[in-house]
mmCIF file of C-alpha atoms (C1' of nucleotides) in Angstrom:
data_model
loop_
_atom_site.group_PDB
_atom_site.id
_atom_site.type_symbol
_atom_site.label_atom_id
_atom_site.label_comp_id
_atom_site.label_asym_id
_atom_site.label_seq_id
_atom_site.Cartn_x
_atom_site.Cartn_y
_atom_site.Cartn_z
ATOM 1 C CA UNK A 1 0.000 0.000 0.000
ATOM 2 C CA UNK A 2 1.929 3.105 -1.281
ATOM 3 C CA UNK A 3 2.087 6.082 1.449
ATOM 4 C CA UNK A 4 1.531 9.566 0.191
ATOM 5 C CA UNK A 5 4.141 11.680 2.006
ATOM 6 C CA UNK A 6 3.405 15.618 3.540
ATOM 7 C CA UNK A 7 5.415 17.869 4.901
ATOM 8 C CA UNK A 8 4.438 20.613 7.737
ATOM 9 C CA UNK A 9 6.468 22.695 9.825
ATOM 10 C CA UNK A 10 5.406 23.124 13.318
ATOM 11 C CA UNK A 11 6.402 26.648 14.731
ATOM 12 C CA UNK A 12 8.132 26.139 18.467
ATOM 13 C CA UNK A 13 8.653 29.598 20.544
ATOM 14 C CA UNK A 14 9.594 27.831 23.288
ATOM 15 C CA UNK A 15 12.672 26.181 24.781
ATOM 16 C CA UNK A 16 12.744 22.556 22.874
ATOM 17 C CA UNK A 17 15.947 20.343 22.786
ATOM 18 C CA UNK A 18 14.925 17.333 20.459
ATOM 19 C CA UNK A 19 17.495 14.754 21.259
ATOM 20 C CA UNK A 20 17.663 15.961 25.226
ATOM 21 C CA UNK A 21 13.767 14.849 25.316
ATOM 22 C CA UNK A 22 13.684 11.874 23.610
ATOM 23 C CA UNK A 23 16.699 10.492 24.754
ATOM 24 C CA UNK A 24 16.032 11.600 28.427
ATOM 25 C CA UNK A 25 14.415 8.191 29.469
ATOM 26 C CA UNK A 26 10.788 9.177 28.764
ATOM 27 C CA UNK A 27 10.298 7.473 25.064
ATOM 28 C CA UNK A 28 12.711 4.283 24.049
ATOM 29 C CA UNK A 29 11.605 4.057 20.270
ATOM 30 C CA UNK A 30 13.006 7.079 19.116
ATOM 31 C CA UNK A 31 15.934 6.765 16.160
ATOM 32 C CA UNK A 32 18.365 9.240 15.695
ATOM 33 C CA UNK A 33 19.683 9.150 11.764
ATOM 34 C CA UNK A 34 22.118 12.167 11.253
ATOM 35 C CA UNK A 35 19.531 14.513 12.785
ATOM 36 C CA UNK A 36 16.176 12.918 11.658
ATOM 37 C CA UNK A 37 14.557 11.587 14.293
ATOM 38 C CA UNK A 38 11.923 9.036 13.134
ATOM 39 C CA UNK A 39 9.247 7.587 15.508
ATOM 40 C CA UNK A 40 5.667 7.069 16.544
ATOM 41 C CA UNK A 41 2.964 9.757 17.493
ATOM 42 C CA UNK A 42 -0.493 8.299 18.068
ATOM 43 C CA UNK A 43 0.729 5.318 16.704
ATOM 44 C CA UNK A 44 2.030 6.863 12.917
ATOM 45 C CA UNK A 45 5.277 6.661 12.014
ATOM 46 C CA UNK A 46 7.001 10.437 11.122
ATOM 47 C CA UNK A 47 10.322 11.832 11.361
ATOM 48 C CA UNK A 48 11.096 15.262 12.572
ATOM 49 C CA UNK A 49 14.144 17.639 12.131
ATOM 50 C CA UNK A 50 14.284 20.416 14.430
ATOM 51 C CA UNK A 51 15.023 23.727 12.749
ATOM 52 C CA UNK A 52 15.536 27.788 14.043
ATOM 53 C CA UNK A 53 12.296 28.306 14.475
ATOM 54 C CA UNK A 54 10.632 25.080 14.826
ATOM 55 C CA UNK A 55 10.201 21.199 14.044
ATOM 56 C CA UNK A 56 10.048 20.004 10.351
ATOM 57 C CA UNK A 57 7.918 17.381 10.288
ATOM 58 C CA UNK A 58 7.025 14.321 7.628
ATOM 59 C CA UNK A 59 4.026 12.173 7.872
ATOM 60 C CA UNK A 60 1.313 10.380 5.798
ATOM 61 C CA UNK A 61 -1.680 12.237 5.779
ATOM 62 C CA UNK A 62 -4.124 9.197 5.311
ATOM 63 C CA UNK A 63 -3.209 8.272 8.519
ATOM 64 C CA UNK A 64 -2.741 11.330 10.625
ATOM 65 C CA UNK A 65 -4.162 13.742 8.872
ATOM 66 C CA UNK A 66 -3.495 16.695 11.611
ATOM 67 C CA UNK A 67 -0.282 15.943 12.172
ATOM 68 C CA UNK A 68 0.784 19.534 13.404
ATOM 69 C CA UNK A 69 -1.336 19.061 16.422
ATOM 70 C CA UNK A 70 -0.550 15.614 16.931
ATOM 71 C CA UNK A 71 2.865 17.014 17.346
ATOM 72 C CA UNK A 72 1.927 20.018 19.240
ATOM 73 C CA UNK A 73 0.288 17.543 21.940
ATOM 74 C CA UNK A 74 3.243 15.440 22.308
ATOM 75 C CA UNK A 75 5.738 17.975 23.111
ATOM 76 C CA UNK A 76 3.116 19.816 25.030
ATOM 77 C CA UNK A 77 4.006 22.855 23.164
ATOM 78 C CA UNK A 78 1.317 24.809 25.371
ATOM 79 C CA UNK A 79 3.444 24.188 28.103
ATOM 80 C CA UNK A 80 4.707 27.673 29.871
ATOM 81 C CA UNK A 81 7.704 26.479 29.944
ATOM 82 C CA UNK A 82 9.336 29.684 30.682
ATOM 83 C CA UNK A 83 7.264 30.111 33.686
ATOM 84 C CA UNK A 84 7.810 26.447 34.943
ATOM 85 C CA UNK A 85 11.467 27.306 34.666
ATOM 86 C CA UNK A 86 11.201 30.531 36.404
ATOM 87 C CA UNK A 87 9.631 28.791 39.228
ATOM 88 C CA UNK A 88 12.395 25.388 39.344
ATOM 89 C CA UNK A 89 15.225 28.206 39.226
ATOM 90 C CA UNK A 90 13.975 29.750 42.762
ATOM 91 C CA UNK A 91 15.950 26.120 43.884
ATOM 92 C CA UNK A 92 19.522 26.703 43.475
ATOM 93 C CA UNK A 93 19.951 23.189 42.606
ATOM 94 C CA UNK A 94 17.499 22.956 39.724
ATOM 95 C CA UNK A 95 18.698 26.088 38.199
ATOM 96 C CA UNK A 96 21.975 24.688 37.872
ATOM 97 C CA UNK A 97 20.109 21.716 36.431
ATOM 98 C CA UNK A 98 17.782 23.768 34.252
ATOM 99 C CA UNK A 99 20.506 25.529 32.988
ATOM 100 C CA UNK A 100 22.861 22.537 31.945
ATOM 101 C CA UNK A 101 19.618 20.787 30.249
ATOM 102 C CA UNK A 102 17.869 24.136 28.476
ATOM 103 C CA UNK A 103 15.163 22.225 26.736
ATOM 104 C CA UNK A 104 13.740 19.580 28.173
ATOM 105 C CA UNK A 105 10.797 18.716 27.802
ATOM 106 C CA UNK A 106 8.361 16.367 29.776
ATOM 107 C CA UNK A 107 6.124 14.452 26.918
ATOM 108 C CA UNK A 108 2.588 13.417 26.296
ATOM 109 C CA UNK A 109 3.106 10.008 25.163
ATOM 110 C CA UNK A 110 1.024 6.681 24.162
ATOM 111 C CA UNK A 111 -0.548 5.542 28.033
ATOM 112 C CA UNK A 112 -0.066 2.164 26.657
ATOM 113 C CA UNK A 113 3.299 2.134 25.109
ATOM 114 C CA UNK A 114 4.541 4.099 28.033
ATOM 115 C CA UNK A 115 2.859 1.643 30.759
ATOM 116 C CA UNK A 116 4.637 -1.557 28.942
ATOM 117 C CA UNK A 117 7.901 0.400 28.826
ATOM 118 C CA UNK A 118 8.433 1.329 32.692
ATOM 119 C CA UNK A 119 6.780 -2.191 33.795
ATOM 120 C CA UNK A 120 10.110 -3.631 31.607
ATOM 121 C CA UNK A 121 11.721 -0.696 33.131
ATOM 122 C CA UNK A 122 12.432 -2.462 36.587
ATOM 123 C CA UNK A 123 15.869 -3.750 37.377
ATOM 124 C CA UNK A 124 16.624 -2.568 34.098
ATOM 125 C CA UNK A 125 18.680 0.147 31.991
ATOM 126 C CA UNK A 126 17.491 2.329 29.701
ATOM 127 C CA UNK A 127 19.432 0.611 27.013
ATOM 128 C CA UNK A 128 18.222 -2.378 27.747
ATOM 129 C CA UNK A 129 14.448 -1.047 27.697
ATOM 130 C CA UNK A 130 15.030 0.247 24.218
ATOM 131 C CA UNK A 131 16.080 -3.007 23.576
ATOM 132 C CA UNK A 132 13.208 -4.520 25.333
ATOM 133 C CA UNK A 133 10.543 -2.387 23.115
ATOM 134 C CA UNK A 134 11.850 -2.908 20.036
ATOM 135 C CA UNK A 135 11.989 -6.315 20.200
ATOM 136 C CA UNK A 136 8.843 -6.417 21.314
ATOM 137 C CA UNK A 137 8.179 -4.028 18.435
ATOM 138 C CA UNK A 138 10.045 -6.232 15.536
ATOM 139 C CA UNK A 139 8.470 -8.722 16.200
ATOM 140 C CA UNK A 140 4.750 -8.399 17.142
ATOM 141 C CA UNK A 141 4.442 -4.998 15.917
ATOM 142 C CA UNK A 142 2.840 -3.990 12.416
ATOM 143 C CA UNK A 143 4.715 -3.349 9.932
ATOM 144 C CA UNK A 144 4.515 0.566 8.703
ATOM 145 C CA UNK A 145 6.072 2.134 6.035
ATOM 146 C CA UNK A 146 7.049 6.230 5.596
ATOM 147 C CA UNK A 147 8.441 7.136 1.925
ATOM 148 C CA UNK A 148 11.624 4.993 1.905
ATOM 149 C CA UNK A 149 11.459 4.265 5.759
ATOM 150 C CA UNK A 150 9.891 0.866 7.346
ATOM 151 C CA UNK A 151 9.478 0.076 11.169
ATOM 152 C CA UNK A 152 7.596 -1.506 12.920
ATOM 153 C CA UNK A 153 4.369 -0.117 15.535
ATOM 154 C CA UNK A 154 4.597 -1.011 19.088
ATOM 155 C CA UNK A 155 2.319 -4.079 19.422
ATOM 156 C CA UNK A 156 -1.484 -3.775 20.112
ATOM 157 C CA UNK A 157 -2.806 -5.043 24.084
ATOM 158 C CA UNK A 158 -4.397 -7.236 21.737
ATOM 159 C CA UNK A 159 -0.923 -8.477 20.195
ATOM 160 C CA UNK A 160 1.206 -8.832 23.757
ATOM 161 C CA UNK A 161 -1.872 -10.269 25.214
ATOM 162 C CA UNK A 162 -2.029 -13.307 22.835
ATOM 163 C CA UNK A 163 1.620 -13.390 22.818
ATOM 164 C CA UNK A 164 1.154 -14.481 26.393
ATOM 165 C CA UNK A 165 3.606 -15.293 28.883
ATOM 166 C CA UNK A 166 6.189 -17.723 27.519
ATOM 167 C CA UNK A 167 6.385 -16.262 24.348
ATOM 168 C CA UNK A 168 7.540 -12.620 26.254
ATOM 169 C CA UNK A 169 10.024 -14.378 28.334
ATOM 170 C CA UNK A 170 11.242 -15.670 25.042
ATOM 171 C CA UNK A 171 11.225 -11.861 23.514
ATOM 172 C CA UNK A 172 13.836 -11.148 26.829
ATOM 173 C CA UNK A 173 11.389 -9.817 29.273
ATOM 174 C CA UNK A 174 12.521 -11.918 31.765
ATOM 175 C CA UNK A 175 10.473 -12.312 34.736
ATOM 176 C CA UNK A 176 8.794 -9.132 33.471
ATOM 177 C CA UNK A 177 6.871 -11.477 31.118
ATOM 178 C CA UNK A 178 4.645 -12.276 34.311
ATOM 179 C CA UNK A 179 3.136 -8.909 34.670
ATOM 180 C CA UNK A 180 3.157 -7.407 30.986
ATOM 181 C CA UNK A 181 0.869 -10.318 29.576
ATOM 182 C CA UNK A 182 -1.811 -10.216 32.058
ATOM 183 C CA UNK A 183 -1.914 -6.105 31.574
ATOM 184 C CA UNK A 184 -2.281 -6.663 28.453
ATOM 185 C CA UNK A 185 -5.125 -8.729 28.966
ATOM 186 C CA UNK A 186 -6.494 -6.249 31.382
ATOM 187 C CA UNK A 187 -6.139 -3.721 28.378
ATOM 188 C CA UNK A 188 -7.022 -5.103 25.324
ATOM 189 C CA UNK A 189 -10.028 -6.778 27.246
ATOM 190 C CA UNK A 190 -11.377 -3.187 27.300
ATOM 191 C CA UNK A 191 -11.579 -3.773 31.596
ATOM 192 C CA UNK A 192 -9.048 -0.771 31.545
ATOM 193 C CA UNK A 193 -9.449 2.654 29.447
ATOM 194 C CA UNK A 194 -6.240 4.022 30.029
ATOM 195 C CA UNK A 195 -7.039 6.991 27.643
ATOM 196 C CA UNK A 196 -9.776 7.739 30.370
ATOM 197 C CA UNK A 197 -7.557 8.394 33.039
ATOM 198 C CA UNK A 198 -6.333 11.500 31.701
ATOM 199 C CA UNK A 199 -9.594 13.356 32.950
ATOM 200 C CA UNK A 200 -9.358 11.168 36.270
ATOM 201 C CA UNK A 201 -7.949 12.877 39.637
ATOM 202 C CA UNK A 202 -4.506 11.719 40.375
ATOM 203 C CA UNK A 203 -5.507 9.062 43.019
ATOM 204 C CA UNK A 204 -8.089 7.721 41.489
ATOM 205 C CA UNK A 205 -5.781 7.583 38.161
ATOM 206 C CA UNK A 206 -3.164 6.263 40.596
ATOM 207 C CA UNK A 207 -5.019 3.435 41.857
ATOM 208 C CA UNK A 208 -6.466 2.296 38.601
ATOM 209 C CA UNK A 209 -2.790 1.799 37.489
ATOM 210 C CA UNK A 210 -1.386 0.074 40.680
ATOM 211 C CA UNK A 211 -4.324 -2.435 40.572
ATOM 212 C CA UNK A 212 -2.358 -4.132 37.496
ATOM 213 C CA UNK A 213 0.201 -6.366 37.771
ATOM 214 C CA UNK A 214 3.663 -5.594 37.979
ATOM 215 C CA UNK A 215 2.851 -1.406 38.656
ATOM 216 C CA UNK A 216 4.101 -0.252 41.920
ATOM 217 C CA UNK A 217 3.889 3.477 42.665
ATOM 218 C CA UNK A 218 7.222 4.394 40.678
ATOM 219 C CA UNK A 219 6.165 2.908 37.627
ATOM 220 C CA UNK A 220 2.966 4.273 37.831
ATOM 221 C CA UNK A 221 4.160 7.871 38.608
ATOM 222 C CA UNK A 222 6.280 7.077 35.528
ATOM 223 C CA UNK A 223 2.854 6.803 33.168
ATOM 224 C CA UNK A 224 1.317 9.531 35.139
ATOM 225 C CA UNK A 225 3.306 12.039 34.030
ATOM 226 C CA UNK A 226 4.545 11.007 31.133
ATOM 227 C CA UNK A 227 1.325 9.878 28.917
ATOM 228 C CA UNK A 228 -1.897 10.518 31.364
ATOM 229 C CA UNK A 229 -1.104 14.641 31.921
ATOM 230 C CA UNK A 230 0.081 14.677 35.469
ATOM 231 C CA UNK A 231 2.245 16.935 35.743
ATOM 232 C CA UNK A 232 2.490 16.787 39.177
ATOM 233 C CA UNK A 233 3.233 13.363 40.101
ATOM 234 C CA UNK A 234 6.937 12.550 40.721
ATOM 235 C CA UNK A 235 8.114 8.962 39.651
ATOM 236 C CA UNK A 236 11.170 8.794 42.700
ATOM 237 C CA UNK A 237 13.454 6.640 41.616
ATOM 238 C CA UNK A 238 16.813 5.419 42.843
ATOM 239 C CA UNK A 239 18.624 8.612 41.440
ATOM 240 C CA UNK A 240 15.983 10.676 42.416
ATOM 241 C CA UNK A 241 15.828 9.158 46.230
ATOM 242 C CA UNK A 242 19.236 9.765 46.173
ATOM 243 C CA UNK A 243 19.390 13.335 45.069
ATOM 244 C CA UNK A 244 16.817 14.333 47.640
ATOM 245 C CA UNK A 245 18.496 12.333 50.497
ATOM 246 C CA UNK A 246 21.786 13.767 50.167
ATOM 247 C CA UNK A 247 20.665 17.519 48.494
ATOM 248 C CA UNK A 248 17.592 18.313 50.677
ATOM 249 C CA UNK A 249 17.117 15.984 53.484
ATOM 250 C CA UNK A 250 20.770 15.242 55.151
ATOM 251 C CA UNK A 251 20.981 11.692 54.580
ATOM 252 C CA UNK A 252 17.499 11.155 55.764
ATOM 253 C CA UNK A 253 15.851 8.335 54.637
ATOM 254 C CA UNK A 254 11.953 8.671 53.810
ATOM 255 C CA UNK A 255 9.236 6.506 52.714
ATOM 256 C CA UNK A 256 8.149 6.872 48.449
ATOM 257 C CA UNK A 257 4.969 8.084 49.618
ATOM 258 C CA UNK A 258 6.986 10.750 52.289
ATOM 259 C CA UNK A 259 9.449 12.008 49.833
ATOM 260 C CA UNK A 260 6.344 12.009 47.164
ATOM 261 C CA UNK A 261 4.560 14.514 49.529
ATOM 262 C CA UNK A 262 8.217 16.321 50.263
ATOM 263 C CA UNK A 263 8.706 17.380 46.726
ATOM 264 C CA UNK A 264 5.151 18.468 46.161
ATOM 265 C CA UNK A 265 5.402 20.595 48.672
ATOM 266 C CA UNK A 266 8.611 22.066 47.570
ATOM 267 C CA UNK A 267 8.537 22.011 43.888
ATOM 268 C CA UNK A 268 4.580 22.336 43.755
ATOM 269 C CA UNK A 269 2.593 21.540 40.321
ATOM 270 C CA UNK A 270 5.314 21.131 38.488
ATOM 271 C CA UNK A 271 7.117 18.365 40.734
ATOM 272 C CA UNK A 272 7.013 16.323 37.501
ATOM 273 C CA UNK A 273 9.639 19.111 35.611
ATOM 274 C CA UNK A 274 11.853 18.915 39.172
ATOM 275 C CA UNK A 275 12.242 15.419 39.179
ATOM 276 C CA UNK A 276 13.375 14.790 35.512
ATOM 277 C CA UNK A 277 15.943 17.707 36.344
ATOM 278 C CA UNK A 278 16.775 15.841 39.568
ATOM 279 C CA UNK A 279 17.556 12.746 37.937
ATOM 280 C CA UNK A 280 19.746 14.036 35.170
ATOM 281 C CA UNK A 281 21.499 15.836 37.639
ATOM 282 C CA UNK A 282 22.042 13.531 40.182
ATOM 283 C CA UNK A 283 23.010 10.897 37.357
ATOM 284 C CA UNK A 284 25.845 13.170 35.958
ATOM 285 C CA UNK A 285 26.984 14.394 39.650
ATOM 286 C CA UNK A 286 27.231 10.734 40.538
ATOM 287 C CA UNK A 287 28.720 9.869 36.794
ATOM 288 C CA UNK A 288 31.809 12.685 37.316
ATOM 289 C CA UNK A 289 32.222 11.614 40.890
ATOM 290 C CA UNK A 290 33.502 8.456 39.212
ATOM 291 C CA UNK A 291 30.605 6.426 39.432
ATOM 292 C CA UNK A 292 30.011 5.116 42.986
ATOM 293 C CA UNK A 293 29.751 8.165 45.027
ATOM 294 C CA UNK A 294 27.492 8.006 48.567
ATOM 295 C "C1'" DC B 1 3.324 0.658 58.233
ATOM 296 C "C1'" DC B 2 8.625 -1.065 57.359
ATOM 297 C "C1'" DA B 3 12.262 -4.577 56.112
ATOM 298 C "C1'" DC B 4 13.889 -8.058 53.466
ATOM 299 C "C1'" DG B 5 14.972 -11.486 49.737
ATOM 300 C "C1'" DG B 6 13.997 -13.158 45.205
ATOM 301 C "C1'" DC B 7 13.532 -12.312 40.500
ATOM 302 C "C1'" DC B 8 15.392 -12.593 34.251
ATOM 303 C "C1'" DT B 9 19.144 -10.884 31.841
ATOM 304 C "C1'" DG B 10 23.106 -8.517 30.001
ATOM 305 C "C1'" DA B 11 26.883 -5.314 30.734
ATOM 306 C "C1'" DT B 12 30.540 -4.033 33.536
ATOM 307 C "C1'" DT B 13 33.643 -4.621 37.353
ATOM 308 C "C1'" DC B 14 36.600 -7.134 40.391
ATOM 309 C "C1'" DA C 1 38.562 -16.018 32.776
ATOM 310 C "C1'" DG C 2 34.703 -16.575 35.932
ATOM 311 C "C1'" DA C 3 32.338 -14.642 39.695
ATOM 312 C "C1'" DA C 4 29.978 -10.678 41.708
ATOM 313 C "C1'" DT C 5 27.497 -6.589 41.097
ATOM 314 C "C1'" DC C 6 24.296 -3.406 39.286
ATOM 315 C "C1'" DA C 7 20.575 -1.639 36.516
ATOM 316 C "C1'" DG C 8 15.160 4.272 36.653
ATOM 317 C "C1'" DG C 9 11.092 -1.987 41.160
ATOM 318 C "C1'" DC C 10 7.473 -5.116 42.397
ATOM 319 C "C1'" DC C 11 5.612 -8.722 45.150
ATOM 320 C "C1'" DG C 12 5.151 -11.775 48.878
ATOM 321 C "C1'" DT C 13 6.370 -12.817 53.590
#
DNA sequence: CCACGGCCTGATTC
DNA sequence: AGAATCAGGCCGT
């Protein structure tokens, strides 16, 4: 089936560092070729090239037919980021941060891709979660085409869920296996609208998410904020435990829910924004430290 | 409520 | 070289 290919340009005023974002941990699927980045919005292959003044973007148009706002929504271009800045930067610490990582963005991505991800994202690397996806991708995914360029979509609930079990652990899941395919049965059985839980409070969205297998409160924080608009939850992870231990608390140790509460109270709405800064900070601190550190 | 060990696997370290 | 250790946790006890 031949692909008709459009071009837009997408016009970003805002502070937008393409390979910062999508290599920052959020997304795993993204592919870097000599500043084309090609990918999956809404489940449609594009590519994008960021430009002066914006993002060039090409896409099929029988498939996404309003691509510039497909884009808009999943760099959350009507962000203030500006003003979130402005507030981070009242903490000395994040200001530093902000200022090494200018353009970062937090992302609106695919609840489901993004829930399979950081469930495979346990006792894990991000390399190895890339690796994870798009296997998963290769080789239950469809097969989409773009002009010249061919990947494969991340599977369907309906895909993983038929997969089932063995066949994941197969795929290199590991013991992961045991939680993705019954989630995906939870999904694709329609018991779960994960789209829904956008327009859900955050506890109620919270709850939803921890009720499926293999989704503790980090990983669900982790979907939260990066596919289901809360900005405000804070996925703590080990860097970011660490960073607040040692940075704010003086070697205190706290409970997830404790230090949850501790940086919304600190960092307010946007405790999301913090908390990516935290982590790349803390990671390169501990990285130039030689490693160990603590 | 908190503490602890086990868990797949692959890369890196000792 | 081969054994530990660690990696953006979760679950059961």
């Amino acid at each position: 089936m031949p692909t008709a290919l459009a071009t837009t340009h997408v016009a970003v005023d805002q502070p937008l560092d393409l390979p910062l974002t999508l290599e920052s941990g959020q997304a795993f699927r993204w592919h870097n070729d000599g500043g084309v980045w090609s990918g999956f919005i809404e489940g449609r292959l594009l590519t994008l090239e960021r430009d002066a003044d914006g993002l060039h973007v090409t896409f099929d148009p029988a498939t996404l037919p309003d691509a510039d706002r497909a884009v808009r929504d999943y760099f959350r271009l009507d962000d203030d980021l500006p003003a979130i800045y402005a507030q981070l930067c009242e903490d000395e610490r994040l200001s530093a941060a902000v200022q090494r990582h200018w353009g970062l963005r937090i992302l609106r991505q695919d609840p489901w891709e993004c829930l399979i991800a950081f469930i495979c994202s346990q006792n894990s690397n991000i390399p190895r979660i890339a690796k994870m996806q798009e296997t998963l991708a290769n080789t239950l995914g469809e097969e989409t085409s773009l002009g010249t360029l061919t990947r494969r979509a991340f599977p369907t609930p309906t895909a993983l869920a038929s997969a089932g079990e063995t066949r994941l652990r197969e795929l290199g899941l590991g013991y992961r296996a045991k939680y993705v395919a019954p989630t995906a049965e939870a999904v694709a059985s329609g018991g779960l609208n994960l789209f829904a839980l956008r327009a859900a409070p955050y506890e109620d969205a919270k709850a939803a998410l921890i009720a499926l297998p293999g989704v503790g409160e980090k990983v669900a924080d982790c979907v939260l904020l990066f596919a289901l608009d809360q900005l405000d939850a804070a996925p703590i992870d080990r860097w970011v435990r660490r960073a607040l231990e040692d940075w704010y608390l003086d070697g205190q140790r706290l409970s997830y829910r404790d230090l949850w509460a501790w940086t919304r109270d600190s960092f307010g709405p946007y405790a999301g924004y913090a908390q990516q800064y935290l982590f790349f900070r803390r990671r390169e601190t501990a990285r130039a430290k030689g490693e160990g550190d603590s």
